[in-house]
Short mmCIF file of C-alpha atoms in Angstrom, two decimals:
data_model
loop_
_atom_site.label_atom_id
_atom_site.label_comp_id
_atom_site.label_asym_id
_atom_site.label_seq_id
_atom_site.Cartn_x
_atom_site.Cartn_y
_atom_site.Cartn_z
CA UNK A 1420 125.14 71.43 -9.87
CA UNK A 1421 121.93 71.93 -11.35
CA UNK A 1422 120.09 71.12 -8.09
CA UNK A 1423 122.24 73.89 -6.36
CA UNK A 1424 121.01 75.87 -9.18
CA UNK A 1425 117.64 74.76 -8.36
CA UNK A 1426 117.86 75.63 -5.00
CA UNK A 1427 118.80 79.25 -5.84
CA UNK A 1428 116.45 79.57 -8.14
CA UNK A 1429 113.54 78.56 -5.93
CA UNK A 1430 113.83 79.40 -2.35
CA UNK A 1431 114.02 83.37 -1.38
CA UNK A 1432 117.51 84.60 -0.11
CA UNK A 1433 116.29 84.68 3.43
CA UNK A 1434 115.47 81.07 3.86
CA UNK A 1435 119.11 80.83 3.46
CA UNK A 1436 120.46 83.46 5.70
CA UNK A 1437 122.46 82.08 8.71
CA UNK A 1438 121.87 85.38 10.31
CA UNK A 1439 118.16 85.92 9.98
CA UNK A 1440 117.71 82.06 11.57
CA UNK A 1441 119.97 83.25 14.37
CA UNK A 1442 117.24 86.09 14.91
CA UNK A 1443 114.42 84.31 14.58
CA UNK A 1444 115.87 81.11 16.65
CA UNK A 1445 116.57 83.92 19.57
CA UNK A 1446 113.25 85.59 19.53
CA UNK A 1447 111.94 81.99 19.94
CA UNK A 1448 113.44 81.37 22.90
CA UNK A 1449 112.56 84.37 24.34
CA UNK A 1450 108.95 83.77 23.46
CA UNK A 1451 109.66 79.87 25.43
CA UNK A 1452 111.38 81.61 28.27
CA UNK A 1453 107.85 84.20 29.23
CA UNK A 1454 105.82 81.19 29.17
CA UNK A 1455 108.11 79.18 30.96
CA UNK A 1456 108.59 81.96 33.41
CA UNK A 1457 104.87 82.75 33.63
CA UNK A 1458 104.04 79.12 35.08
CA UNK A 1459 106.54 79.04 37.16
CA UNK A 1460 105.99 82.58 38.49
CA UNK A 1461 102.12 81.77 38.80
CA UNK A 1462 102.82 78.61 40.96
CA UNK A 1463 105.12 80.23 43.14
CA UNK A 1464 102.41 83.47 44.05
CA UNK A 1465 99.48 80.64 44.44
CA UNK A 1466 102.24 78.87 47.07
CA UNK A 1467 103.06 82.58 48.88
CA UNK A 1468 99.02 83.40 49.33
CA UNK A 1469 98.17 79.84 50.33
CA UNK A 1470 101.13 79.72 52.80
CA UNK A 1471 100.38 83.52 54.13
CA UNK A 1472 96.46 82.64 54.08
CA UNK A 1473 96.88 79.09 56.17
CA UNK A 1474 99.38 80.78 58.67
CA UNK A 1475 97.13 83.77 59.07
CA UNK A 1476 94.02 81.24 59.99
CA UNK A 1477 96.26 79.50 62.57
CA UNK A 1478 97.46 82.82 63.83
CA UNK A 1479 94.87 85.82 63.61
CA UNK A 1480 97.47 88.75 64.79
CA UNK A 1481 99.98 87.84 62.51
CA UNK A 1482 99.04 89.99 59.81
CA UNK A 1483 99.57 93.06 61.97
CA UNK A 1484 103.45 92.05 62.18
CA UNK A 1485 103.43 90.27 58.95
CA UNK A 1486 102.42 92.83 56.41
CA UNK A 1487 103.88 95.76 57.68
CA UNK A 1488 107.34 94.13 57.96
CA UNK A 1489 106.39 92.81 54.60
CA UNK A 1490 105.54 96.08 53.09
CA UNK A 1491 108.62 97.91 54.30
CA UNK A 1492 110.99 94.80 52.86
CA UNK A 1493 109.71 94.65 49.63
CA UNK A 1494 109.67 98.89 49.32
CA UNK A 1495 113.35 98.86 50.80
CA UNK A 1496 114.77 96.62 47.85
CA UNK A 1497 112.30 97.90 44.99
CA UNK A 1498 114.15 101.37 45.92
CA UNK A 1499 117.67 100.31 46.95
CA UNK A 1500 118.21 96.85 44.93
CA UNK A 1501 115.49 96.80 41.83
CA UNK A 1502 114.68 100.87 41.22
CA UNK A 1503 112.10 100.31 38.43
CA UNK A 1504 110.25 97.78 40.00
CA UNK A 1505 107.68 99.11 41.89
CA UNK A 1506 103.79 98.88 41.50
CA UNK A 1507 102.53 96.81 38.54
CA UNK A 1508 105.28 96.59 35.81
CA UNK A 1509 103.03 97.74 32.91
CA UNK A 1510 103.65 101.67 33.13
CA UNK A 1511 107.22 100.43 32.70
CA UNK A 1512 106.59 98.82 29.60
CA UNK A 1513 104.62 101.40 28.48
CA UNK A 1514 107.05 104.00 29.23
CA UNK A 1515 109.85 102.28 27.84
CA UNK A 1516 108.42 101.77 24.31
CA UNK A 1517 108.17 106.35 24.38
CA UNK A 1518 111.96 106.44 25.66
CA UNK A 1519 113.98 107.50 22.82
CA UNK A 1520 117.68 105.91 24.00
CA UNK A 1521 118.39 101.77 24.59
CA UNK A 1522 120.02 103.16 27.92
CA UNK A 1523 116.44 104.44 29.24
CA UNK A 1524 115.12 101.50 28.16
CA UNK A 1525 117.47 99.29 30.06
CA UNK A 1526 116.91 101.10 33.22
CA UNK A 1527 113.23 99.88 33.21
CA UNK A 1528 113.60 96.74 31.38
CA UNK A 1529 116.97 95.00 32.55
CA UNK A 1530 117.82 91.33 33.93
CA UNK A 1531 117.89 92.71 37.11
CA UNK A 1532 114.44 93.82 37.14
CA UNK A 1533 112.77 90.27 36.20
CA UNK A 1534 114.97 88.81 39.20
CA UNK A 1535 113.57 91.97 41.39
CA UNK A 1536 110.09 91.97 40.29
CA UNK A 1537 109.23 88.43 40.16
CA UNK A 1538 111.02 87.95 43.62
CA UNK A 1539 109.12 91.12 45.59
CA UNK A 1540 105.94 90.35 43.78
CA UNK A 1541 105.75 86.55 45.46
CA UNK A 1542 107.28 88.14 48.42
CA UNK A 1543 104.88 90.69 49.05
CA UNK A 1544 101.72 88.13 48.37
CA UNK A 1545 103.78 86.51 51.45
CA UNK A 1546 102.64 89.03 53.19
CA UNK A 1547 99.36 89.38 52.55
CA UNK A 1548 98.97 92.34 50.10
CA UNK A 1549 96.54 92.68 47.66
CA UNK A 1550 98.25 92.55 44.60
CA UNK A 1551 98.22 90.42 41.12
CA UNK A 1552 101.17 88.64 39.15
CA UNK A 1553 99.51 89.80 35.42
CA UNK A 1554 101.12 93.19 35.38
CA UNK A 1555 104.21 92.58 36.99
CA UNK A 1556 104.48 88.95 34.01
CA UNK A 1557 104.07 92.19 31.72
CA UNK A 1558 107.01 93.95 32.75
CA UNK A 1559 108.71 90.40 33.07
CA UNK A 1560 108.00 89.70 29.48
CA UNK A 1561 108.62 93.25 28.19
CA UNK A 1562 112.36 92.89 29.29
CA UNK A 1563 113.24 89.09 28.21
CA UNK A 1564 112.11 90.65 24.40
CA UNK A 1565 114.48 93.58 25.13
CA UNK A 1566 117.17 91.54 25.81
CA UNK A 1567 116.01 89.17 22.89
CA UNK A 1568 116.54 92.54 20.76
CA UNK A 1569 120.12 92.81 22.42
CA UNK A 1570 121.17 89.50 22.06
CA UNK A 1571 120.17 88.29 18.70
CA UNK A 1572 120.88 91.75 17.35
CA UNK A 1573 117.34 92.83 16.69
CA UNK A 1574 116.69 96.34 15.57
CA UNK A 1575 113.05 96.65 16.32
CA UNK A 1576 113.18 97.31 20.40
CA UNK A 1577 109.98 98.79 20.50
CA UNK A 1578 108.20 96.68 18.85
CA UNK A 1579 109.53 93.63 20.72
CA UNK A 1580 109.18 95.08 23.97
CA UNK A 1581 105.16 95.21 22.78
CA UNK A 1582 105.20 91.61 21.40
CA UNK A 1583 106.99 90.62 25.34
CA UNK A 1584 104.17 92.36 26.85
CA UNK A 1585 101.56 90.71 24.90
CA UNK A 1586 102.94 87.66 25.88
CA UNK A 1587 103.26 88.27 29.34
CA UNK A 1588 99.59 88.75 29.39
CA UNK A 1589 98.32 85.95 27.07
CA UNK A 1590 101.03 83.01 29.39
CA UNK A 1591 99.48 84.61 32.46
CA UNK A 1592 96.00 84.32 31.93
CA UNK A 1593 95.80 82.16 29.42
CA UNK A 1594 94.44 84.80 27.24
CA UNK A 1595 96.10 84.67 23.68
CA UNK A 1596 93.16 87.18 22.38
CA UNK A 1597 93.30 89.39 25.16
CA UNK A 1598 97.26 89.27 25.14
CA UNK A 1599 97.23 90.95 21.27
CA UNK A 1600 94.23 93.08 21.79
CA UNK A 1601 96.01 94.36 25.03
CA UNK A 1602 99.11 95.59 22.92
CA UNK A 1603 97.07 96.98 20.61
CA UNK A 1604 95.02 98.87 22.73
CA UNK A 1605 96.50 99.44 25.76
CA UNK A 1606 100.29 99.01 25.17
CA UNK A 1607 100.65 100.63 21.85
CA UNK A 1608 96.99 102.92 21.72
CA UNK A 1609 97.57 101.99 17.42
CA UNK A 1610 97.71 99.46 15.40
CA UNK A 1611 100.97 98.71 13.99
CA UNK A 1612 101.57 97.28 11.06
CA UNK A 1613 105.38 96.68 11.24
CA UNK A 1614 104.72 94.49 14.53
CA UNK A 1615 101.46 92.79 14.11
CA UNK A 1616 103.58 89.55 13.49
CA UNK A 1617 106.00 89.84 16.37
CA UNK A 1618 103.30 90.24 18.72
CA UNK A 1619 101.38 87.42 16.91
CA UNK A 1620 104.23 84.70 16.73
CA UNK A 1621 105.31 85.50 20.62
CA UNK A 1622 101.56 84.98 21.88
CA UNK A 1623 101.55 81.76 20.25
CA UNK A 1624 104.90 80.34 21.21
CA UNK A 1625 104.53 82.06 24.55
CA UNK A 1626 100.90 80.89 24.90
CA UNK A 1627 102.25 77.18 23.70
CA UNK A 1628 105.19 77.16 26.29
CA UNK A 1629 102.35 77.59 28.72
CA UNK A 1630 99.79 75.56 27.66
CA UNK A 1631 102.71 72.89 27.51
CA UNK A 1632 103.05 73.02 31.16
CA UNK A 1633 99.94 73.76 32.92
CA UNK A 1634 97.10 72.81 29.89
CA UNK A 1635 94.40 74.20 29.21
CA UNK A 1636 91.73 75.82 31.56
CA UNK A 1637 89.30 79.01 32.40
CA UNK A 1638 91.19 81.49 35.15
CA UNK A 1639 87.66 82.23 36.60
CA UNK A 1640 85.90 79.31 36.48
CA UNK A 1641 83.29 79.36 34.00
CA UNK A 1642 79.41 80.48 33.90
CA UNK A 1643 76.32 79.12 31.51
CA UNK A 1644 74.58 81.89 32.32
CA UNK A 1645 73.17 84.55 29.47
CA UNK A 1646 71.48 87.43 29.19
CA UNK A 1647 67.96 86.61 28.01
CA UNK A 1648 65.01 89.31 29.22
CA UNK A 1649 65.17 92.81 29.76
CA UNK A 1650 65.71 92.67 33.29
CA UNK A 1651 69.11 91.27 32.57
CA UNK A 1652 69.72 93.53 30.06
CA UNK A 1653 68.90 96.20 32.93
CA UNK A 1654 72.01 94.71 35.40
CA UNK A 1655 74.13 95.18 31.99
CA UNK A 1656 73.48 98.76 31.94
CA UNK A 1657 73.73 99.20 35.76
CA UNK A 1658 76.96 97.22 36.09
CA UNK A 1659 78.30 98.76 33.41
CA UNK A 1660 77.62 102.46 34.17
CA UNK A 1661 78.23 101.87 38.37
CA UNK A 1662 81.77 99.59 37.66
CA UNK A 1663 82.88 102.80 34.91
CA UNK A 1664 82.34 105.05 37.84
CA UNK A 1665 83.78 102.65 40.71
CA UNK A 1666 86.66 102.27 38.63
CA UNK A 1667 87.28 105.43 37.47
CA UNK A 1668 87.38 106.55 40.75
CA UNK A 1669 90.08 104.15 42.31
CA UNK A 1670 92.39 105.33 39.26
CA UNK A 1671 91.84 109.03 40.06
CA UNK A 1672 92.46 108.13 43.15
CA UNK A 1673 95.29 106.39 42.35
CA UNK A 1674 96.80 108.77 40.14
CA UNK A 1675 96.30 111.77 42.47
CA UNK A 1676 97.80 109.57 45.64
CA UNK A 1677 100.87 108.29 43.75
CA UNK A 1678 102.14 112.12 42.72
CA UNK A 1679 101.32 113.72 46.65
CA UNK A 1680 103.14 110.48 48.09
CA UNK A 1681 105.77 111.10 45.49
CA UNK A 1682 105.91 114.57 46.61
CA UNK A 1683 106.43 113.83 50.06
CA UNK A 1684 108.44 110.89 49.83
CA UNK A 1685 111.20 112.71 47.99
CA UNK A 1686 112.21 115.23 50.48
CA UNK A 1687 113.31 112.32 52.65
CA UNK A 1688 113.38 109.36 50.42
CA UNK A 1689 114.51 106.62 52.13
CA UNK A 1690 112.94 106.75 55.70
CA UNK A 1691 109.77 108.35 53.76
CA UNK A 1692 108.88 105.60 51.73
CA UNK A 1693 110.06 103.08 54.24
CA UNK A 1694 107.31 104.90 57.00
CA UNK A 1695 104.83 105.07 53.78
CA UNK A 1696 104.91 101.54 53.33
CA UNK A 1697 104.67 100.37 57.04
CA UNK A 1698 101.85 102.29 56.84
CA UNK A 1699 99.56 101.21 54.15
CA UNK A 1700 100.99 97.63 55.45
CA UNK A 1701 98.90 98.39 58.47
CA UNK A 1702 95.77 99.20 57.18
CA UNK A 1703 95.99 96.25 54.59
CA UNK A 1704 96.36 94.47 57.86
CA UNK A 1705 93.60 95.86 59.30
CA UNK A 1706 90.98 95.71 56.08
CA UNK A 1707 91.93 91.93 55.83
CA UNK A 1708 91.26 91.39 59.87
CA UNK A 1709 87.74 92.99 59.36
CA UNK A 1710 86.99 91.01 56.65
CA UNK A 1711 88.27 87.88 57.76
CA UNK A 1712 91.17 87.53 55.52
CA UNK A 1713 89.24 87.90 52.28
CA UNK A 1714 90.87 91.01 51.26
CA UNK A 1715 94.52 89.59 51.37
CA UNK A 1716 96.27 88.50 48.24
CA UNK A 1717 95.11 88.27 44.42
CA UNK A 1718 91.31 87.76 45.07
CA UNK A 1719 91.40 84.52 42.70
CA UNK A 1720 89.14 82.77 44.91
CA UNK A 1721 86.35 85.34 45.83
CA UNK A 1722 86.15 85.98 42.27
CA UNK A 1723 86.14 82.46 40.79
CA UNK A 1724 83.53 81.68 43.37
CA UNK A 1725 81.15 84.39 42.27
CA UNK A 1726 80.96 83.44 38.59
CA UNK A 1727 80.73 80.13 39.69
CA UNK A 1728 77.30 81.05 41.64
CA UNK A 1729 78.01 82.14 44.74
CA UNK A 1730 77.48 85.52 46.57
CA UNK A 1731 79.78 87.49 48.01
CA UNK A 1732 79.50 89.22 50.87
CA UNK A 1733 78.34 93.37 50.13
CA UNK A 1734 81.32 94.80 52.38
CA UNK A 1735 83.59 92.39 50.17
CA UNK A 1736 83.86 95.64 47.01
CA UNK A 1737 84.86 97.88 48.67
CA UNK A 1738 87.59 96.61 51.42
CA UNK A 1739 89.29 94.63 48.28
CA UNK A 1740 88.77 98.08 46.41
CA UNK A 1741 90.53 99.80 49.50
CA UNK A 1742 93.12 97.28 49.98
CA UNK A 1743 94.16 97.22 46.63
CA UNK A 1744 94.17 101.11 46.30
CA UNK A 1745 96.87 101.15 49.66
CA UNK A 1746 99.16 98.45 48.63
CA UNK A 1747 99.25 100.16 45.29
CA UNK A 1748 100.37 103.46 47.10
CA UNK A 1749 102.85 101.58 49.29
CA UNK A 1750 105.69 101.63 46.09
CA UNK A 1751 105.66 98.01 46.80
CA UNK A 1752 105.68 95.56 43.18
CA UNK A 1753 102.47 94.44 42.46
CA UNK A 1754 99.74 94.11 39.72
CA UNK A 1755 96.14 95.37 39.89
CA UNK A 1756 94.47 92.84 37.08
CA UNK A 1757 93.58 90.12 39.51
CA UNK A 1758 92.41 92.55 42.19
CA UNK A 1759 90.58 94.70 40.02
CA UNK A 1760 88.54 91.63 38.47
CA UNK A 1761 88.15 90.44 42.21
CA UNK A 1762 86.72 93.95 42.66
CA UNK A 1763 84.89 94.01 39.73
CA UNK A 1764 83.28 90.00 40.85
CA UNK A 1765 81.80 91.71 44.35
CA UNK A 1766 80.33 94.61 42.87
CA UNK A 1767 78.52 92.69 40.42
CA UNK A 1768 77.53 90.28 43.63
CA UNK A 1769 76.11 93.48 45.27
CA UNK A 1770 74.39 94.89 42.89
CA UNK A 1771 72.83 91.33 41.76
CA UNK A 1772 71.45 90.94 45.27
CA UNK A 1773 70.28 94.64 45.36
CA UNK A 1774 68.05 94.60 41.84
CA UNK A 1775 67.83 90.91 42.07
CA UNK A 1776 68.81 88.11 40.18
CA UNK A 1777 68.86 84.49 40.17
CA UNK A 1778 72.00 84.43 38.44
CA UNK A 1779 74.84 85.59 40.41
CA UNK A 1780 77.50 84.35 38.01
CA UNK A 1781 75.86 86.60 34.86
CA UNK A 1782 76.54 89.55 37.18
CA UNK A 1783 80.09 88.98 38.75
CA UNK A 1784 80.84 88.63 34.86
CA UNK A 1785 79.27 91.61 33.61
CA UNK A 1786 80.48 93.75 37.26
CA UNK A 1787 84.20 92.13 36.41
CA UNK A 1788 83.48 93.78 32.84
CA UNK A 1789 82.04 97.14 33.84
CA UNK A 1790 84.85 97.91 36.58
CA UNK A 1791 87.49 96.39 34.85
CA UNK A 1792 87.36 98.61 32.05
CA UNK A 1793 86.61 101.65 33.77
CA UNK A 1794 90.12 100.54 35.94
CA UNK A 1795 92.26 100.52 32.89
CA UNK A 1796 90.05 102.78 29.88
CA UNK A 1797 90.83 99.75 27.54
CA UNK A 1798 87.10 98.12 26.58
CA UNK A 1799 88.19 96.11 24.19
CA UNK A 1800 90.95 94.74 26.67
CA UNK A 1801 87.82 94.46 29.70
CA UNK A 1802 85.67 92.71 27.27
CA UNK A 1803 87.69 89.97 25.91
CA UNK A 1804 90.08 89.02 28.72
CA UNK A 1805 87.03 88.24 30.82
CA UNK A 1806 85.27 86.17 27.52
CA UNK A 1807 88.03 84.10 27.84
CA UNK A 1808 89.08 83.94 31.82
CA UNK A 1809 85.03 82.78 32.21
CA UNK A 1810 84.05 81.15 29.17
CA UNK A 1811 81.36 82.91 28.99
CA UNK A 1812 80.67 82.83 24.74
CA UNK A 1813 77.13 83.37 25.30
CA UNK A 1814 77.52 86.66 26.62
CA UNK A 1815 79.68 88.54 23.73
CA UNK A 1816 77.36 91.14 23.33
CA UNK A 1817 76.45 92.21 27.07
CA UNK A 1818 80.22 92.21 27.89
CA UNK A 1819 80.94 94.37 24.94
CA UNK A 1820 78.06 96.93 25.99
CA UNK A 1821 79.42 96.46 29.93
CA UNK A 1822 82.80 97.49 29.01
CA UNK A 1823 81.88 100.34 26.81
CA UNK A 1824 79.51 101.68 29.58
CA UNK A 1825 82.53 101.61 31.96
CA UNK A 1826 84.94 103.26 29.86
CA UNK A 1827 82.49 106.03 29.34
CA UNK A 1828 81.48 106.38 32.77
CA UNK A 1829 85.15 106.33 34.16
CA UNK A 1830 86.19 109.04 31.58
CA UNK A 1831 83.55 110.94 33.75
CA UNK A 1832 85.45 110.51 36.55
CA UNK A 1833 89.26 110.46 35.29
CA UNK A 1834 90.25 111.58 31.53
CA UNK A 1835 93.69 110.22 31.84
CA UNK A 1836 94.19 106.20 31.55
CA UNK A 1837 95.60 104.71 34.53
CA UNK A 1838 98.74 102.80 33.24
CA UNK A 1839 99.38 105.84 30.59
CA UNK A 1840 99.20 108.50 33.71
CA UNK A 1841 101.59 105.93 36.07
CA UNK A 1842 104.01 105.84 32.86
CA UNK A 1843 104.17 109.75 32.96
CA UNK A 1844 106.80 109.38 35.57
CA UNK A 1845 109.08 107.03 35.14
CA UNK A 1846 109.28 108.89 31.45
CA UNK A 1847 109.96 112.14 33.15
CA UNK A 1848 112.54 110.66 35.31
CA UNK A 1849 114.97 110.07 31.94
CA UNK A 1850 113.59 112.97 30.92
CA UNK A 1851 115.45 114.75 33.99
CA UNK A 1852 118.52 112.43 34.08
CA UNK A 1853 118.91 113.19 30.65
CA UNK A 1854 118.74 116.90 31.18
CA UNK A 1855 121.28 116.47 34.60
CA UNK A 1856 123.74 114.39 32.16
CA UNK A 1857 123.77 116.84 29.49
CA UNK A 1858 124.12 119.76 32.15
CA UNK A 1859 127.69 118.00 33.35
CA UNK A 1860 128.88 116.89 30.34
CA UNK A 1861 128.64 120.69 29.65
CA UNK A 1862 130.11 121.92 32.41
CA UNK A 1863 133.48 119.15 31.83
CA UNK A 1864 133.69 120.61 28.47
CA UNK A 1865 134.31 123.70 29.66
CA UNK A 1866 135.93 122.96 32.17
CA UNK A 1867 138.66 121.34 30.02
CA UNK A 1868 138.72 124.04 27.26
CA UNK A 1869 138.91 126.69 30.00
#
């Protein structure tokens, strides 16, 4: 008895709770379950682009049968089968932590979607489109939380749809800085106090679960290079300022090209966005014939090439820029990290062999940082998801300065952050539902009392 008295005494009453374990043993698992999925999801897109990549050397034409058919599949059953699904997955995410009802939430972040997105996203890499898994593992991660939160009876939805999409990011790249600096800055635009620790605990189990499986290692490769005289302090400045502007421009263009096709596509939507996607299938198909295939898929290997020293070739920018910027109109699931650091890798190549450098690595790095950031308007993101995809610890400093130059050159260009401006409409589509279903549930009412 008096060790039971002990015991009361001593240890707080939540060490005891049968309930609060339940919790936390749930959100455990869920953390498990993004890594888990993240490997497995990563092996099966690096199986679709080496399988669509080896057929397409064997058979040069089959891209201009391949990806169209491939395009109009995947936007057939994001529309009919997985509605939510389409493009990258992190404007859900993002939209889904400003929705106000679980309902909303659902509709963006449900079982059905992980099956839809993961599925579409290796499909689509099938055919040859240039697309990334990062965003879409974002989306992916954002929902198991959610139903975490359902499950286990978890109040704080927002908050674990943020630590899901941290996760997402940190399994995918192996990134556990950049996956908590991302929800910070991108996800969340604050810093939260109430779910610092979610996010925190779920990058580390997730990160764990993933490190578990496939160890340890650099997504990019990995560069000795530095910045040491002025003259690569010069490329720093250059990189930085020309990737802001490059990327700024593909999201304005992005932005602007999503709302006309939107426009157009929904006075006929289903044969509209089935022609829309045949179409951008075909000039994907076309950009990756001109450039000998180097435009299809993720861009891993152009970009792990050039910080590893070589050059890549100067129409390589802006054909991966151009491909990327298509399949991203097509509807069709899809991320733009990977491509956008591809991007990001040849511009830094060109303009290394334009001021001229002997260190082509330093500048895919610092090109990856200057683009990258303008892309997305999150520096902080840019800056430390390429420190840790290259290794490149020497360079701290010039990435930071890189990324900063982007963001302010892209806010030139486009004043409205890429993933915020794509969330705009999925959040005014429950916005609109929500008006329709309070409309009718109007009109029944009177109906009845008339």
């Amino acid at each position: 008895m008096f060790a039971l008295a002990f015991r009361r005494r001593r240890l707080p009453a939540r060490w005891l709770s049968r309930r609060i374990w339940r919790r936390r043993l749930v959100f455990w698992l869920g953390a498990i379950a993004i890594g888990g999925l993240s490997v497995v999801f990563a092996e099966a897109a690096n199986w679709s682009q080496a399988t669509f990549s080896a057929a397409a050397r064997q058979f040069w034409w089959l891209p201009l049968i391949a990806t169209p058919a491939g395009f109009a599949a995947c936007a057939y059953f994001a529309r009919v089968m997985f509605p939510g699904s389409q493009g990258s997955g992190i404007p859900q995410a993002i939209a889904a932590r400003h929705l106000r009802t679980n309902d909303d939430r659902r509709r963006l972040l449900s079982p059905n979607l992980i099956i839809g997105k993961v599925g579409l996203t290796i499909a689509g890499l099938l055919a040859g489109a240039s697309i990334g898994r990062e965003g879409p593992t974002v989306q992916v991660g954002a929902a198991i939380m959610l139903q975490v939160a359902i499950w286990g009876g978890l109040r704080n939805e927002r908050g674990l749809i943020l630590a899901g999409s941290a996760a997402g990011i940190a399994a995918a790249f192996n990134t556990p800085l950049a996956g908590i600096v991302f929800a910070i800055e991108e996800m969340s635009r604050s810093f939260e106090q109430r779910t610092n620790g979610l996010v925190l605990y779920a990058v580390i189990i997730a990160g764990l679960a993933s490190l578990g499986l496939v160890g340890n290692y650099t997504y990019f490769g990995s560069t000795s290079a530095s910045v040491i005289d002025a003259r690569d302090w010069t490329l720093v400045v250059v990189c930085g300022v020309i990737g802001g502007l490059a990327g700024g421009t593909f999201s304005r263009l992005l932005l602007d090209g999503s709302r006309i096709a939107q426009r157009w596509i929904d006075t006929c939507p289903r044969w509209r966005s089935l022609a829309l996607a045949i179409g951008c299938g075909v000039i994907v198909s076309l950009i990756g014939l001109l450039t000998s295939g180097a435009t299809f898929g993720t861009g891993y290997e152009q970009a792990r090439s050039a910080v590893e020293g070589d050059s890549l070739s100067a129409s390589f920018w802006p054909a991966k820029l151009a491909a990327t910027l298509v399949t991203a109109l097509s509807g069709i699931p899809g991320g733009l990290f990977a491509p956008s650091l591809a991007v990001g890798a040849g511009l830094g190549s060109w303009i290394g062999t334009i001021v001229g450098t002997g260190s082509t690595g330093l500048v895919a790095v610092l090109g990856m940082a200057g683009y990258f950031a303008g892309v997305v308007q999150a520096p902080m993101t840019a800056f430390v998801i390429i420190l840790e995809m290259t290794g490149s610890a020497a360079n701290v400093i010039p990435l930071m300065v890189a990324a900063v130059l982007g963001f302010g050159a892209s806010r030139l260009v486009v004043s409205r952050p890429l993933y915020h401006g794509l969330s705009d409409r999925f959040i005014e589509e429950a916005r609109r539902r929500a008006v329709i279903e309070e409309a009718g549930g109007r009109a029944a009412t009177e109906r009845r009392d008339g």
